[in-house]
Amino acid sequence: MAPRPPFRGAGDAPPPLPAPATWAFFLDLDGTLLDLAARPDAVSPEGGLAGMLVRLERMVSGALALVTGRAVEFVDELFPEQRFTVAGLHGAELRPSPSLAGHLLPPPPGTGDAAAFRAAQDLARDRALPLPGVLFEDKGRAFALHYRQAPEQRDAVARIMAEALALAGTGHRLRDGKCVVELGPAGQDKGMIVRNLMGSAPFQGRYPVAAGDDLTDEAMFRAVNALGGLSVRVGPEEALARSAASTGIETPGAFRSWLRGMTG
Ligand SMILES: O=P(O)(O)OC[C@H]1O[C@H](O[C@H]2O[C@H](CO)[C@@H](O)[C@H](O)[C@H]2O)[C@H](O)[C@@H](O)[C@@H]1O
């Protein structure tokens, strides 16, 4: 692989990637491609986002994956006309785009006990119900409690989710995110997905670029950095200071403009 092209320092939006067709893209959804919303079900892609991702995917011969905490099913509903390669539930799910079907290795199946998981889910849903502003999100093999509309409930949410984890037992773990605590399959993270995909065509042999805005994206940044790629933290400069990312872009809108500058 050729040496990594030079970039401007942390805090500056990077210039367009040199030779963008030679890169592989690992893109987070919420807070990166999508503006954050008050509720998990209130997000909607900006007009033109799907088309721009399709152009980008073509430009890099399919080396593009959406790497998200959402379930694959949710992403498909968000982009009903497309079937992108999606790593869902923070790496526990992997659904290749139709052109890559059969080429990508799925993550190992989870080892958790389904009945214990359901008991944990019921506990979290029931305990959250009387807490004003706390929202329960069902993601299939994972669930989350959100406190964006009630930041004062953060500790209560943390306690409920710790109890839920004790019920769910081995094979599960908690993940902290922006105003959210999630419980889902253990054993995978976004960094593992990057390493997995970078071992297969069409990702193999390319420079990886990963973009994200949250704690769970740090594993992806570290993986990409180790592979000599570019990691982009979307958010304010203070967030970049605490991140492993090599550069930063302030908002999802600015990040989308950066991509659009490469795809037209
Ligand atoms: O990995 P991502 O694609 O960034 O997904 C991470 C979590 O995003 C969602 O929650 C976040 O976005 C919501 C909508 O903007 C916001 O209301 C919430 O406060 C954020 O934490 C999603 O609901 C989770 O399932 C994802 O894991």
PDB file of C-alpha atoms and ligand atoms in Angstrom:
ATOM      1  CA  MET A   1       0.000   0.000   0.000  1.00  0.00           C
ATOM      2  CA  ALA A   2       1.294   3.498  -0.856  1.00  0.00           C
ATOM      3  CA  PRO A   3       2.058   5.868   2.044  1.00  0.00           C
ATOM      4  CA  ARG A   4      -0.927   7.639   3.523  1.00  0.00           C
ATOM      5  CA  PRO A   5      -1.628  10.967   1.797  1.00  0.00           C
ATOM      6  CA  PRO A   6      -1.059  14.072   3.963  1.00  0.00           C
ATOM      7  CA  PHE A   7      -3.991  15.724   5.740  1.00  0.00           C
ATOM      8  CA  ARG A   8      -4.509  18.920   7.657  1.00  0.00           C
ATOM      9  CA  GLY A   9      -4.308  18.738  11.438  1.00  0.00           C
ATOM     10  CA  ALA A  10      -7.035  17.909  13.929  1.00  0.00           C
ATOM     11  CA  GLY A  11      -9.818  20.460  14.144  1.00  0.00           C
ATOM     12  CA  ASP A  12      -9.836  21.410  10.467  1.00  0.00           C
ATOM     13  CA  ALA A  13     -12.252  19.919   7.987  1.00  0.00           C
ATOM     14  CA  PRO A  14     -10.069  17.824   5.722  1.00  0.00           C
ATOM     15  CA  PRO A  15      -9.684  18.772   2.075  1.00  0.00           C
ATOM     16  CA  PRO A  16     -11.313  16.387  -0.431  1.00  0.00           C
ATOM     17  CA  LEU A  17      -9.603  13.011  -0.348  1.00  0.00           C
ATOM     18  CA  PRO A  18      -6.940  12.591  -2.996  1.00  0.00           C
ATOM     19  CA  ALA A  19      -7.921   9.887  -5.514  1.00  0.00           C
ATOM     20  CA  PRO A  20     -11.237   9.232  -3.687  1.00  0.00           C
ATOM     21  CA  ALA A  21     -11.974   6.147  -5.816  1.00  0.00           C
ATOM     22  CA  THR A  22      -9.092   4.303  -4.103  1.00  0.00           C
ATOM     23  CA  TRP A  23     -10.593   4.505  -0.576  1.00  0.00           C
ATOM     24  CA  ALA A  24     -12.990   2.312   1.408  1.00  0.00           C
ATOM     25  CA  PHE A  25     -15.707   4.134   3.390  1.00  0.00           C
ATOM     26  CA  PHE A  26     -17.054   3.139   6.832  1.00  0.00           C
ATOM     27  CA  LEU A  27     -19.804   5.568   7.748  1.00  0.00           C
ATOM     28  CA  ASP A  28     -21.768   5.898  10.953  1.00  0.00           C
ATOM     29  CA  LEU A  29     -25.395   7.020  10.667  1.00  0.00           C
ATOM     30  CA  ASP A  30     -26.826   8.964  13.634  1.00  0.00           C
ATOM     31  CA  GLY A  31     -24.933  12.200  14.240  1.00  0.00           C
ATOM     32  CA  THR A  32     -22.704  11.609  11.198  1.00  0.00           C
ATOM     33  CA  LEU A  33     -24.762  11.094   8.016  1.00  0.00           C
ATOM     34  CA  LEU A  34     -28.003  11.993   9.838  1.00  0.00           C
ATOM     35  CA  ASP A  35     -28.689  15.048  11.986  1.00  0.00           C
ATOM     36  CA  LEU A  36     -29.480  14.085  15.572  1.00  0.00           C
ATOM     37  CA  ALA A  37     -33.173  14.207  16.487  1.00  0.00           C
ATOM     38  CA  ALA A  38     -35.032  14.451  19.800  1.00  0.00           C
ATOM     39  CA  ARG A  39     -36.343  10.882  19.476  1.00  0.00           C
ATOM     40  CA  PRO A  40     -34.804   7.763  17.908  1.00  0.00           C
ATOM     41  CA  ASP A  41     -37.787   7.376  15.562  1.00  0.00           C
ATOM     42  CA  ALA A  42     -37.676  11.019  14.409  1.00  0.00           C
ATOM     43  CA  VAL A  43     -34.638  10.841  12.119  1.00  0.00           C
ATOM     44  CA  SER A  44     -34.936  11.271   8.386  1.00  0.00           C
ATOM     45  CA  PRO A  45     -32.232  11.377   5.739  1.00  0.00           C
ATOM     46  CA  GLU A  46     -31.662  14.774   4.127  1.00  0.00           C
ATOM     47  CA  GLY A  47     -33.025  14.852   0.559  1.00  0.00           C
ATOM     48  CA  GLY A  48     -30.349  13.597  -1.801  1.00  0.00           C
ATOM     49  CA  LEU A  49     -28.422  11.615   0.842  1.00  0.00           C
ATOM     50  CA  ALA A  50     -29.362   8.204  -0.570  1.00  0.00           C
ATOM     51  CA  GLY A  51     -28.403   9.249  -4.099  1.00  0.00           C
ATOM     52  CA  MET A  52     -25.089  10.649  -2.886  1.00  0.00           C
ATOM     53  CA  LEU A  53     -24.291   7.378  -1.058  1.00  0.00           C
ATOM     54  CA  VAL A  54     -25.139   5.396  -4.197  1.00  0.00           C
ATOM     55  CA  ARG A  55     -22.715   7.551  -6.229  1.00  0.00           C
ATOM     56  CA  LEU A  56     -20.035   7.137  -3.584  1.00  0.00           C
ATOM     57  CA  GLU A  57     -20.586   3.374  -3.450  1.00  0.00           C
ATOM     58  CA  ARG A  58     -20.218   3.153  -7.247  1.00  0.00           C
ATOM     59  CA  MET A  59     -17.150   5.376  -7.218  1.00  0.00           C
ATOM     60  CA  VAL A  60     -15.372   2.977  -4.819  1.00  0.00           C
ATOM     61  CA  SER A  61     -16.629  -0.199  -6.563  1.00  0.00           C
ATOM     62  CA  GLY A  62     -18.820  -1.188  -3.606  1.00  0.00           C
ATOM     63  CA  ALA A  63     -16.265  -0.511  -0.838  1.00  0.00           C
ATOM     64  CA  LEU A  64     -18.739   1.369   1.360  1.00  0.00           C
ATOM     65  CA  ALA A  65     -20.419   0.167   4.550  1.00  0.00           C
ATOM     66  CA  LEU A  66     -22.855   1.894   6.889  1.00  0.00           C
ATOM     67  CA  VAL A  67     -21.613   0.947  10.375  1.00  0.00           C
ATOM     68  CA  THR A  68     -24.285   1.717  12.909  1.00  0.00           C
ATOM     69  CA  GLY A  69     -25.888   0.930  16.236  1.00  0.00           C
ATOM     70  CA  ARG A  70     -29.246   0.668  14.454  1.00  0.00           C
ATOM     71  CA  ALA A  71     -30.600  -2.680  13.304  1.00  0.00           C
ATOM     72  CA  VAL A  72     -30.117  -3.480   9.599  1.00  0.00           C
ATOM     73  CA  GLU A  73     -33.909  -3.581   9.235  1.00  0.00           C
ATOM     74  CA  PHE A  74     -34.193   0.039  10.418  1.00  0.00           C
ATOM     75  CA  VAL A  75     -31.548   1.176   7.913  1.00  0.00           C
ATOM     76  CA  ASP A  76     -33.402  -0.551   5.079  1.00  0.00           C
ATOM     77  CA  GLU A  77     -36.573   1.332   6.067  1.00  0.00           C
ATOM     78  CA  LEU A  78     -34.606   4.585   6.085  1.00  0.00           C
ATOM     79  CA  PHE A  79     -33.333   3.943   2.531  1.00  0.00           C
ATOM     80  CA  PRO A  80     -36.166   1.863   1.009  1.00  0.00           C
ATOM     81  CA  GLU A  81     -34.849   2.102  -2.559  1.00  0.00           C
ATOM     82  CA  GLN A  82     -31.318   0.929  -1.716  1.00  0.00           C
ATOM     83  CA  ARG A  83     -29.629  -2.058  -0.134  1.00  0.00           C
ATOM     84  CA  PHE A  84     -26.295  -0.743   1.127  1.00  0.00           C
ATOM     85  CA  THR A  85     -23.778  -2.942   2.905  1.00  0.00           C
ATOM     86  CA  VAL A  86     -24.830  -2.427   6.542  1.00  0.00           C
ATOM     87  CA  ALA A  87     -23.139  -3.495   9.769  1.00  0.00           C
ATOM     88  CA  GLY A  88     -25.905  -3.133  12.351  1.00  0.00           C
ATOM     89  CA  LEU A  89     -26.137  -3.317  16.155  1.00  0.00           C
ATOM     90  CA  HIS A  90     -22.554  -2.066  16.531  1.00  0.00           C
ATOM     91  CA  GLY A  91     -21.151  -4.944  14.486  1.00  0.00           C
ATOM     92  CA  ALA A  92     -23.367  -7.826  15.648  1.00  0.00           C
ATOM     93  CA  GLU A  93     -25.168  -7.839  12.280  1.00  0.00           C
ATOM     94  CA  LEU A  94     -23.709  -7.662   8.770  1.00  0.00           C
ATOM     95  CA  ARG A  95     -25.839  -7.535   5.614  1.00  0.00           C
ATOM     96  CA  PRO A  96     -23.897  -7.130   2.375  1.00  0.00           C
ATOM     97  CA  SER A  97     -25.254  -5.122  -0.557  1.00  0.00           C
ATOM     98  CA  PRO A  98     -26.621  -7.388  -3.330  1.00  0.00           C
ATOM     99  CA  SER A  99     -23.403  -7.061  -5.354  1.00  0.00           C
ATOM    100  CA  LEU A 100     -21.318  -8.333  -2.384  1.00  0.00           C
ATOM    101  CA  ALA A 101     -23.656 -11.139  -1.274  1.00  0.00           C
ATOM    102  CA  GLY A 102     -21.632 -14.250  -0.510  1.00  0.00           C
ATOM    103  CA  HIS A 103     -18.321 -12.307  -0.421  1.00  0.00           C
ATOM    104  CA  LEU A 104     -18.380 -11.015   3.142  1.00  0.00           C
ATOM    105  CA  LEU A 105     -17.973 -13.085   6.306  1.00  0.00           C
ATOM    106  CA  PRO A 106     -20.874 -12.608   8.768  1.00  0.00           C
ATOM    107  CA  PRO A 107     -20.031 -11.988  12.438  1.00  0.00           C
ATOM    108  CA  PRO A 108     -20.271 -15.105  14.643  1.00  0.00           C
ATOM    109  CA  PRO A 109     -23.798 -15.660  16.041  1.00  0.00           C
ATOM    110  CA  GLY A 110     -24.405 -14.323  19.550  1.00  0.00           C
ATOM    111  CA  THR A 111     -24.141 -16.668  22.522  1.00  0.00           C
ATOM    112  CA  GLY A 112     -26.773 -15.055  24.736  1.00  0.00           C
ATOM    113  CA  ASP A 113     -29.825 -16.826  26.175  1.00  0.00           C
ATOM    114  CA  ALA A 114     -32.960 -15.600  24.311  1.00  0.00           C
ATOM    115  CA  ALA A 115     -35.332 -16.034  27.285  1.00  0.00           C
ATOM    116  CA  ALA A 116     -32.976 -14.158  29.613  1.00  0.00           C
ATOM    117  CA  PHE A 117     -32.681 -11.388  27.009  1.00  0.00           C
ATOM    118  CA  ARG A 118     -36.480 -11.061  26.802  1.00  0.00           C
ATOM    119  CA  ALA A 119     -36.729 -10.871  30.605  1.00  0.00           C
ATOM    120  CA  ALA A 120     -34.102  -8.096  30.602  1.00  0.00           C
ATOM    121  CA  GLN A 121     -35.994  -6.252  27.868  1.00  0.00           C
ATOM    122  CA  ASP A 122     -39.279  -6.466  29.797  1.00  0.00           C
ATOM    123  CA  LEU A 123     -37.607  -5.214  32.950  1.00  0.00           C
ATOM    124  CA  ALA A 124     -36.094  -2.187  31.186  1.00  0.00           C
ATOM    125  CA  ARG A 125     -39.333  -1.335  29.376  1.00  0.00           C
ATOM    126  CA  ASP A 126     -41.452  -1.625  32.536  1.00  0.00           C
ATOM    127  CA  ARG A 127     -39.035   0.258  34.792  1.00  0.00           C
ATOM    128  CA  ALA A 128     -38.664   3.085  32.238  1.00  0.00           C
ATOM    129  CA  LEU A 129     -42.407   3.550  31.733  1.00  0.00           C
ATOM    130  CA  PRO A 130     -43.028   5.801  34.786  1.00  0.00           C
ATOM    131  CA  LEU A 131     -39.909   7.914  34.106  1.00  0.00           C
ATOM    132  CA  PRO A 132     -41.000  11.068  32.254  1.00  0.00           C
ATOM    133  CA  GLY A 133     -39.052  11.672  29.048  1.00  0.00           C
ATOM    134  CA  VAL A 134     -37.290   8.292  29.017  1.00  0.00           C
ATOM    135  CA  LEU A 135     -37.850   6.330  25.794  1.00  0.00           C
ATOM    136  CA  PHE A 136     -37.498   2.605  25.209  1.00  0.00           C
ATOM    137  CA  GLU A 137     -36.173   1.532  21.784  1.00  0.00           C
ATOM    138  CA  ASP A 138     -36.630  -2.058  20.593  1.00  0.00           C
ATOM    139  CA  LYS A 139     -33.903  -3.093  18.111  1.00  0.00           C
ATOM    140  CA  GLY A 140     -34.567  -6.817  17.857  1.00  0.00           C
ATOM    141  CA  ARG A 141     -31.445  -8.399  19.384  1.00  0.00           C
ATOM    142  CA  ALA A 142     -30.725  -5.184  21.320  1.00  0.00           C
ATOM    143  CA  PHE A 143     -32.665  -2.467  23.128  1.00  0.00           C
ATOM    144  CA  ALA A 144     -31.952   0.990  24.439  1.00  0.00           C
ATOM    145  CA  LEU A 145     -33.168   3.520  26.979  1.00  0.00           C
ATOM    146  CA  HIS A 146     -32.897   7.128  25.806  1.00  0.00           C
ATOM    147  CA  TYR A 147     -32.795  10.159  28.124  1.00  0.00           C
ATOM    148  CA  ARG A 148     -32.176  13.008  25.610  1.00  0.00           C
ATOM    149  CA  GLN A 149     -35.463  14.615  26.683  1.00  0.00           C
ATOM    150  CA  ALA A 150     -34.802  14.020  30.396  1.00  0.00           C
ATOM    151  CA  PRO A 151     -31.072  14.372  31.144  1.00  0.00           C
ATOM    152  CA  GLU A 152     -31.857  14.287  34.874  1.00  0.00           C
ATOM    153  CA  GLN A 153     -32.848  10.607  34.427  1.00  0.00           C
ATOM    154  CA  ARG A 154     -29.329   9.589  33.347  1.00  0.00           C
ATOM    155  CA  ASP A 155     -28.445   7.858  36.633  1.00  0.00           C
ATOM    156  CA  ALA A 156     -31.833   6.144  36.862  1.00  0.00           C
ATOM    157  CA  VAL A 157     -31.381   4.827  33.306  1.00  0.00           C
ATOM    158  CA  ALA A 158     -27.869   3.600  34.127  1.00  0.00           C
ATOM    159  CA  ARG A 159     -29.213   1.720  37.172  1.00  0.00           C
ATOM    160  CA  ILE A 160     -32.059   0.098  35.217  1.00  0.00           C
ATOM    161  CA  MET A 161     -29.734  -0.991  32.444  1.00  0.00           C
ATOM    162  CA  ALA A 162     -27.216  -2.434  34.917  1.00  0.00           C
ATOM    163  CA  GLU A 163     -30.062  -4.501  36.398  1.00  0.00           C
ATOM    164  CA  ALA A 164     -31.179  -5.528  32.910  1.00  0.00           C
ATOM    165  CA  LEU A 165     -27.650  -6.666  32.071  1.00  0.00           C
ATOM    166  CA  ALA A 166     -27.527  -8.807  35.203  1.00  0.00           C
ATOM    167  CA  LEU A 167     -30.740 -10.503  34.013  1.00  0.00           C
ATOM    168  CA  ALA A 168     -29.628 -10.872  30.382  1.00  0.00           C
ATOM    169  CA  GLY A 169     -26.447 -12.585  31.505  1.00  0.00           C
ATOM    170  CA  THR A 170     -23.414 -13.634  29.488  1.00  0.00           C
ATOM    171  CA  GLY A 171     -23.302 -12.940  25.782  1.00  0.00           C
ATOM    172  CA  HIS A 172     -24.623  -9.413  26.308  1.00  0.00           C
ATOM    173  CA  ARG A 173     -23.076  -6.075  27.161  1.00  0.00           C
ATOM    174  CA  LEU A 174     -24.008  -2.444  27.768  1.00  0.00           C
ATOM    175  CA  ARG A 175     -22.928   0.420  25.507  1.00  0.00           C
ATOM    176  CA  ASP A 176     -23.067   4.097  26.453  1.00  0.00           C
ATOM    177  CA  GLY A 177     -23.853   6.589  23.738  1.00  0.00           C
ATOM    178  CA  LYS A 178     -25.254  10.083  23.359  1.00  0.00           C
ATOM    179  CA  CYS A 179     -28.061  10.311  25.957  1.00  0.00           C
ATOM    180  CA  VAL A 180     -28.581   6.560  25.638  1.00  0.00           C
ATOM    181  CA  VAL A 181     -27.605   3.263  27.247  1.00  0.00           C
ATOM    182  CA  GLU A 182     -27.975   0.161  25.081  1.00  0.00           C
ATOM    183  CA  LEU A 183     -27.963  -3.564  25.815  1.00  0.00           C
ATOM    184  CA  GLY A 184     -27.062  -5.945  22.998  1.00  0.00           C
ATOM    185  CA  PRO A 185     -24.877  -8.840  21.893  1.00  0.00           C
ATOM    186  CA  ALA A 186     -21.309  -8.831  23.238  1.00  0.00           C
ATOM    187  CA  GLY A 187     -18.235  -9.920  21.335  1.00  0.00           C
ATOM    188  CA  GLN A 188     -18.364  -7.492  18.414  1.00  0.00           C
ATOM    189  CA  ASP A 189     -17.610  -3.835  17.949  1.00  0.00           C
ATOM    190  CA  LYS A 190     -17.326  -1.428  15.049  1.00  0.00           C
ATOM    191  CA  GLY A 191     -13.533  -1.878  14.918  1.00  0.00           C
ATOM    192  CA  MET A 192     -13.909  -5.628  14.388  1.00  0.00           C
ATOM    193  CA  ILE A 193     -16.277  -4.998  11.489  1.00  0.00           C
ATOM    194  CA  VAL A 194     -13.747  -2.670   9.857  1.00  0.00           C
ATOM    195  CA  ARG A 195     -10.990  -5.292  10.204  1.00  0.00           C
ATOM    196  CA  ASN A 196     -13.308  -8.033   8.926  1.00  0.00           C
ATOM    197  CA  LEU A 197     -14.379  -6.087   5.825  1.00  0.00           C
ATOM    198  CA  MET A 198     -10.857  -4.849   5.075  1.00  0.00           C
ATOM    199  CA  GLY A 199      -9.866  -8.510   4.640  1.00  0.00           C
ATOM    200  CA  SER A 200     -12.183  -9.022   1.640  1.00  0.00           C
ATOM    201  CA  ALA A 201     -12.756  -7.528  -1.808  1.00  0.00           C
ATOM    202  CA  PRO A 202     -13.717  -4.854  -2.666  1.00  0.00           C
ATOM    203  CA  PHE A 203     -12.421  -3.297   0.610  1.00  0.00           C
ATOM    204  CA  GLN A 204      -9.064  -5.093   0.676  1.00  0.00           C
ATOM    205  CA  GLY A 205      -6.037  -3.091  -0.468  1.00  0.00           C
ATOM    206  CA  ARG A 206      -7.774   0.282  -0.136  1.00  0.00           C
ATOM    207  CA  TYR A 207      -7.198   3.126   2.303  1.00  0.00           C
ATOM    208  CA  PRO A 208      -9.992   2.986   4.924  1.00  0.00           C
ATOM    209  CA  VAL A 209     -11.786   6.144   5.997  1.00  0.00           C
ATOM    210  CA  ALA A 210     -14.135   5.954   8.973  1.00  0.00           C
ATOM    211  CA  ALA A 211     -16.459   8.695  10.196  1.00  0.00           C
ATOM    212  CA  GLY A 212     -18.474   8.769  13.400  1.00  0.00           C
ATOM    213  CA  ASP A 213     -19.610  10.991  16.239  1.00  0.00           C
ATOM    214  CA  ASP A 214     -19.984   8.797  19.308  1.00  0.00           C
ATOM    215  CA  LEU A 215     -18.131   6.654  21.837  1.00  0.00           C
ATOM    216  CA  THR A 216     -18.917   3.438  19.967  1.00  0.00           C
ATOM    217  CA  ASP A 217     -17.159   4.863  16.890  1.00  0.00           C
ATOM    218  CA  GLU A 218     -13.811   5.046  18.709  1.00  0.00           C
ATOM    219  CA  ALA A 219     -13.137   1.329  18.060  1.00  0.00           C
ATOM    220  CA  MET A 220     -13.635   2.020  14.349  1.00  0.00           C
ATOM    221  CA  PHE A 221     -11.233   4.979  14.504  1.00  0.00           C
ATOM    222  CA  ARG A 222      -8.536   2.885  16.200  1.00  0.00           C
ATOM    223  CA  ALA A 223      -8.930   0.115  13.600  1.00  0.00           C
ATOM    224  CA  VAL A 224      -8.683   2.556  10.716  1.00  0.00           C
ATOM    225  CA  ASN A 225      -5.694   4.365  12.242  1.00  0.00           C
ATOM    226  CA  ALA A 226      -3.861   1.038  12.644  1.00  0.00           C
ATOM    227  CA  LEU A 227      -4.482   0.359   8.954  1.00  0.00           C
ATOM    228  CA  GLY A 228      -3.006   3.723   7.964  1.00  0.00           C
ATOM    229  CA  GLY A 229      -6.366   5.286   7.041  1.00  0.00           C
ATOM    230  CA  LEU A 230      -8.233   8.441   7.942  1.00  0.00           C
ATOM    231  CA  SER A 231     -10.582   8.720  10.922  1.00  0.00           C
ATOM    232  CA  VAL A 232     -13.036  11.612  11.096  1.00  0.00           C
ATOM    233  CA  ARG A 233     -14.831  12.617  14.283  1.00  0.00           C
ATOM    234  CA  VAL A 234     -18.006  14.558  13.544  1.00  0.00           C
ATOM    235  CA  GLY A 235     -18.677  17.063  16.314  1.00  0.00           C
ATOM    236  CA  PRO A 236     -17.170  20.037  18.116  1.00  0.00           C
ATOM    237  CA  GLU A 237     -13.443  20.428  18.515  1.00  0.00           C
ATOM    238  CA  GLU A 238     -13.572  19.471  22.245  1.00  0.00           C
ATOM    239  CA  ALA A 239     -14.942  16.047  21.231  1.00  0.00           C
ATOM    240  CA  LEU A 240     -12.051  15.565  18.842  1.00  0.00           C
ATOM    241  CA  ALA A 241      -9.603  16.296  21.660  1.00  0.00           C
ATOM    242  CA  ARG A 242     -10.928  13.238  23.545  1.00  0.00           C
ATOM    243  CA  SER A 243     -11.108  11.051  20.442  1.00  0.00           C
ATOM    244  CA  ALA A 244      -8.727   8.684  18.660  1.00  0.00           C
ATOM    245  CA  ALA A 245      -9.840  10.237  15.357  1.00  0.00           C
ATOM    246  CA  SER A 246      -7.182  11.933  13.284  1.00  0.00           C
ATOM    247  CA  THR A 247      -9.314  14.822  12.134  1.00  0.00           C
ATOM    248  CA  GLY A 248     -12.688  16.437  12.735  1.00  0.00           C
ATOM    249  CA  ILE A 249     -15.673  17.990  11.008  1.00  0.00           C
ATOM    250  CA  GLU A 250     -18.051  20.022  13.101  1.00  0.00           C
ATOM    251  CA  THR A 251     -21.546  18.910  11.988  1.00  0.00           C
ATOM    252  CA  PRO A 252     -23.308  16.155  10.026  1.00  0.00           C
ATOM    253  CA  GLY A 253     -24.237  18.826   7.446  1.00  0.00           C
ATOM    254  CA  ALA A 254     -20.584  19.777   6.938  1.00  0.00           C
ATOM    255  CA  PHE A 255     -19.657  16.090   6.740  1.00  0.00           C
ATOM    256  CA  ARG A 256     -22.272  15.473   4.039  1.00  0.00           C
ATOM    257  CA  SER A 257     -20.944  18.489   2.115  1.00  0.00           C
ATOM    258  CA  TRP A 258     -17.442  17.024   2.321  1.00  0.00           C
ATOM    259  CA  LEU A 259     -18.684  13.745   0.801  1.00  0.00           C
ATOM    260  CA  ARG A 260     -20.700  15.625  -1.808  1.00  0.00           C
ATOM    261  CA  GLY A 261     -17.535  17.480  -2.788  1.00  0.00           C
ATOM    262  CA  MET A 262     -16.145  14.103  -3.899  1.00  0.00           C
ATOM    263  CA  THR A 263     -19.238  12.598  -5.498  1.00  0.00           C
ATOM    264  CA  GLY A 264     -20.869  15.679  -7.044  1.00  0.00           C
TER     265      GLY A 264
HETATM  266  O1  LIG B   1     -24.025   4.094  15.426  1.00  0.00           O
HETATM  267  P1  LIG B   1     -25.022   5.152  15.096  1.00  0.00           P
HETATM  268  O2  LIG B   1     -25.567   5.068  13.695  1.00  0.00           O
HETATM  269  O3  LIG B   1     -24.542   6.532  15.431  1.00  0.00           O
HETATM  270  O4  LIG B   1     -26.270   4.859  16.057  1.00  0.00           O
HETATM  271  C1  LIG B   1     -26.102   5.089  17.464  1.00  0.00           C
HETATM  272  C2  LIG B   1     -27.468   5.160  18.119  1.00  0.00           C
HETATM  273  O5  LIG B   1     -28.188   6.184  17.416  1.00  0.00           O
HETATM  274  C3  LIG B   1     -29.538   6.412  17.787  1.00  0.00           C
HETATM  275  O6  LIG B   1     -29.554   7.202  18.959  1.00  0.00           O
HETATM  276  C4  LIG B   1     -28.982   8.472  18.772  1.00  0.00           C
HETATM  277  O7  LIG B   1     -29.716   9.179  17.767  1.00  0.00           O
HETATM  278  C5  LIG B   1     -31.079   9.527  18.135  1.00  0.00           C
HETATM  279  C6  LIG B   1     -31.728  10.180  16.927  1.00  0.00           C
HETATM  280  O8  LIG B   1     -30.985  11.285  16.495  1.00  0.00           O
HETATM  281  C7  LIG B   1     -31.033  10.444  19.355  1.00  0.00           C
HETATM  282  O9  LIG B   1     -32.353  10.811  19.730  1.00  0.00           O
HETATM  283  C8  LIG B   1     -30.319   9.726  20.495  1.00  0.00           C
HETATM  284  O10 LIG B   1     -30.153  10.602  21.599  1.00  0.00           O
HETATM  285  C9  LIG B   1     -28.928   9.246  20.056  1.00  0.00           C
HETATM  286  O11 LIG B   1     -28.314   8.449  21.071  1.00  0.00           O
HETATM  287  C10 LIG B   1     -30.328   5.143  17.905  1.00  0.00           C
HETATM  288  O12 LIG B   1     -31.565   5.407  18.495  1.00  0.00           O
HETATM  289  C11 LIG B   1     -29.599   4.025  18.596  1.00  0.00           C
HETATM  290  O13 LIG B   1     -30.308   2.796  18.416  1.00  0.00           O
HETATM  291  C12 LIG B   1     -28.218   3.853  17.946  1.00  0.00           C
HETATM  292  O14 LIG B   1     -27.496   2.782  18.535  1.00  0.00           O
END
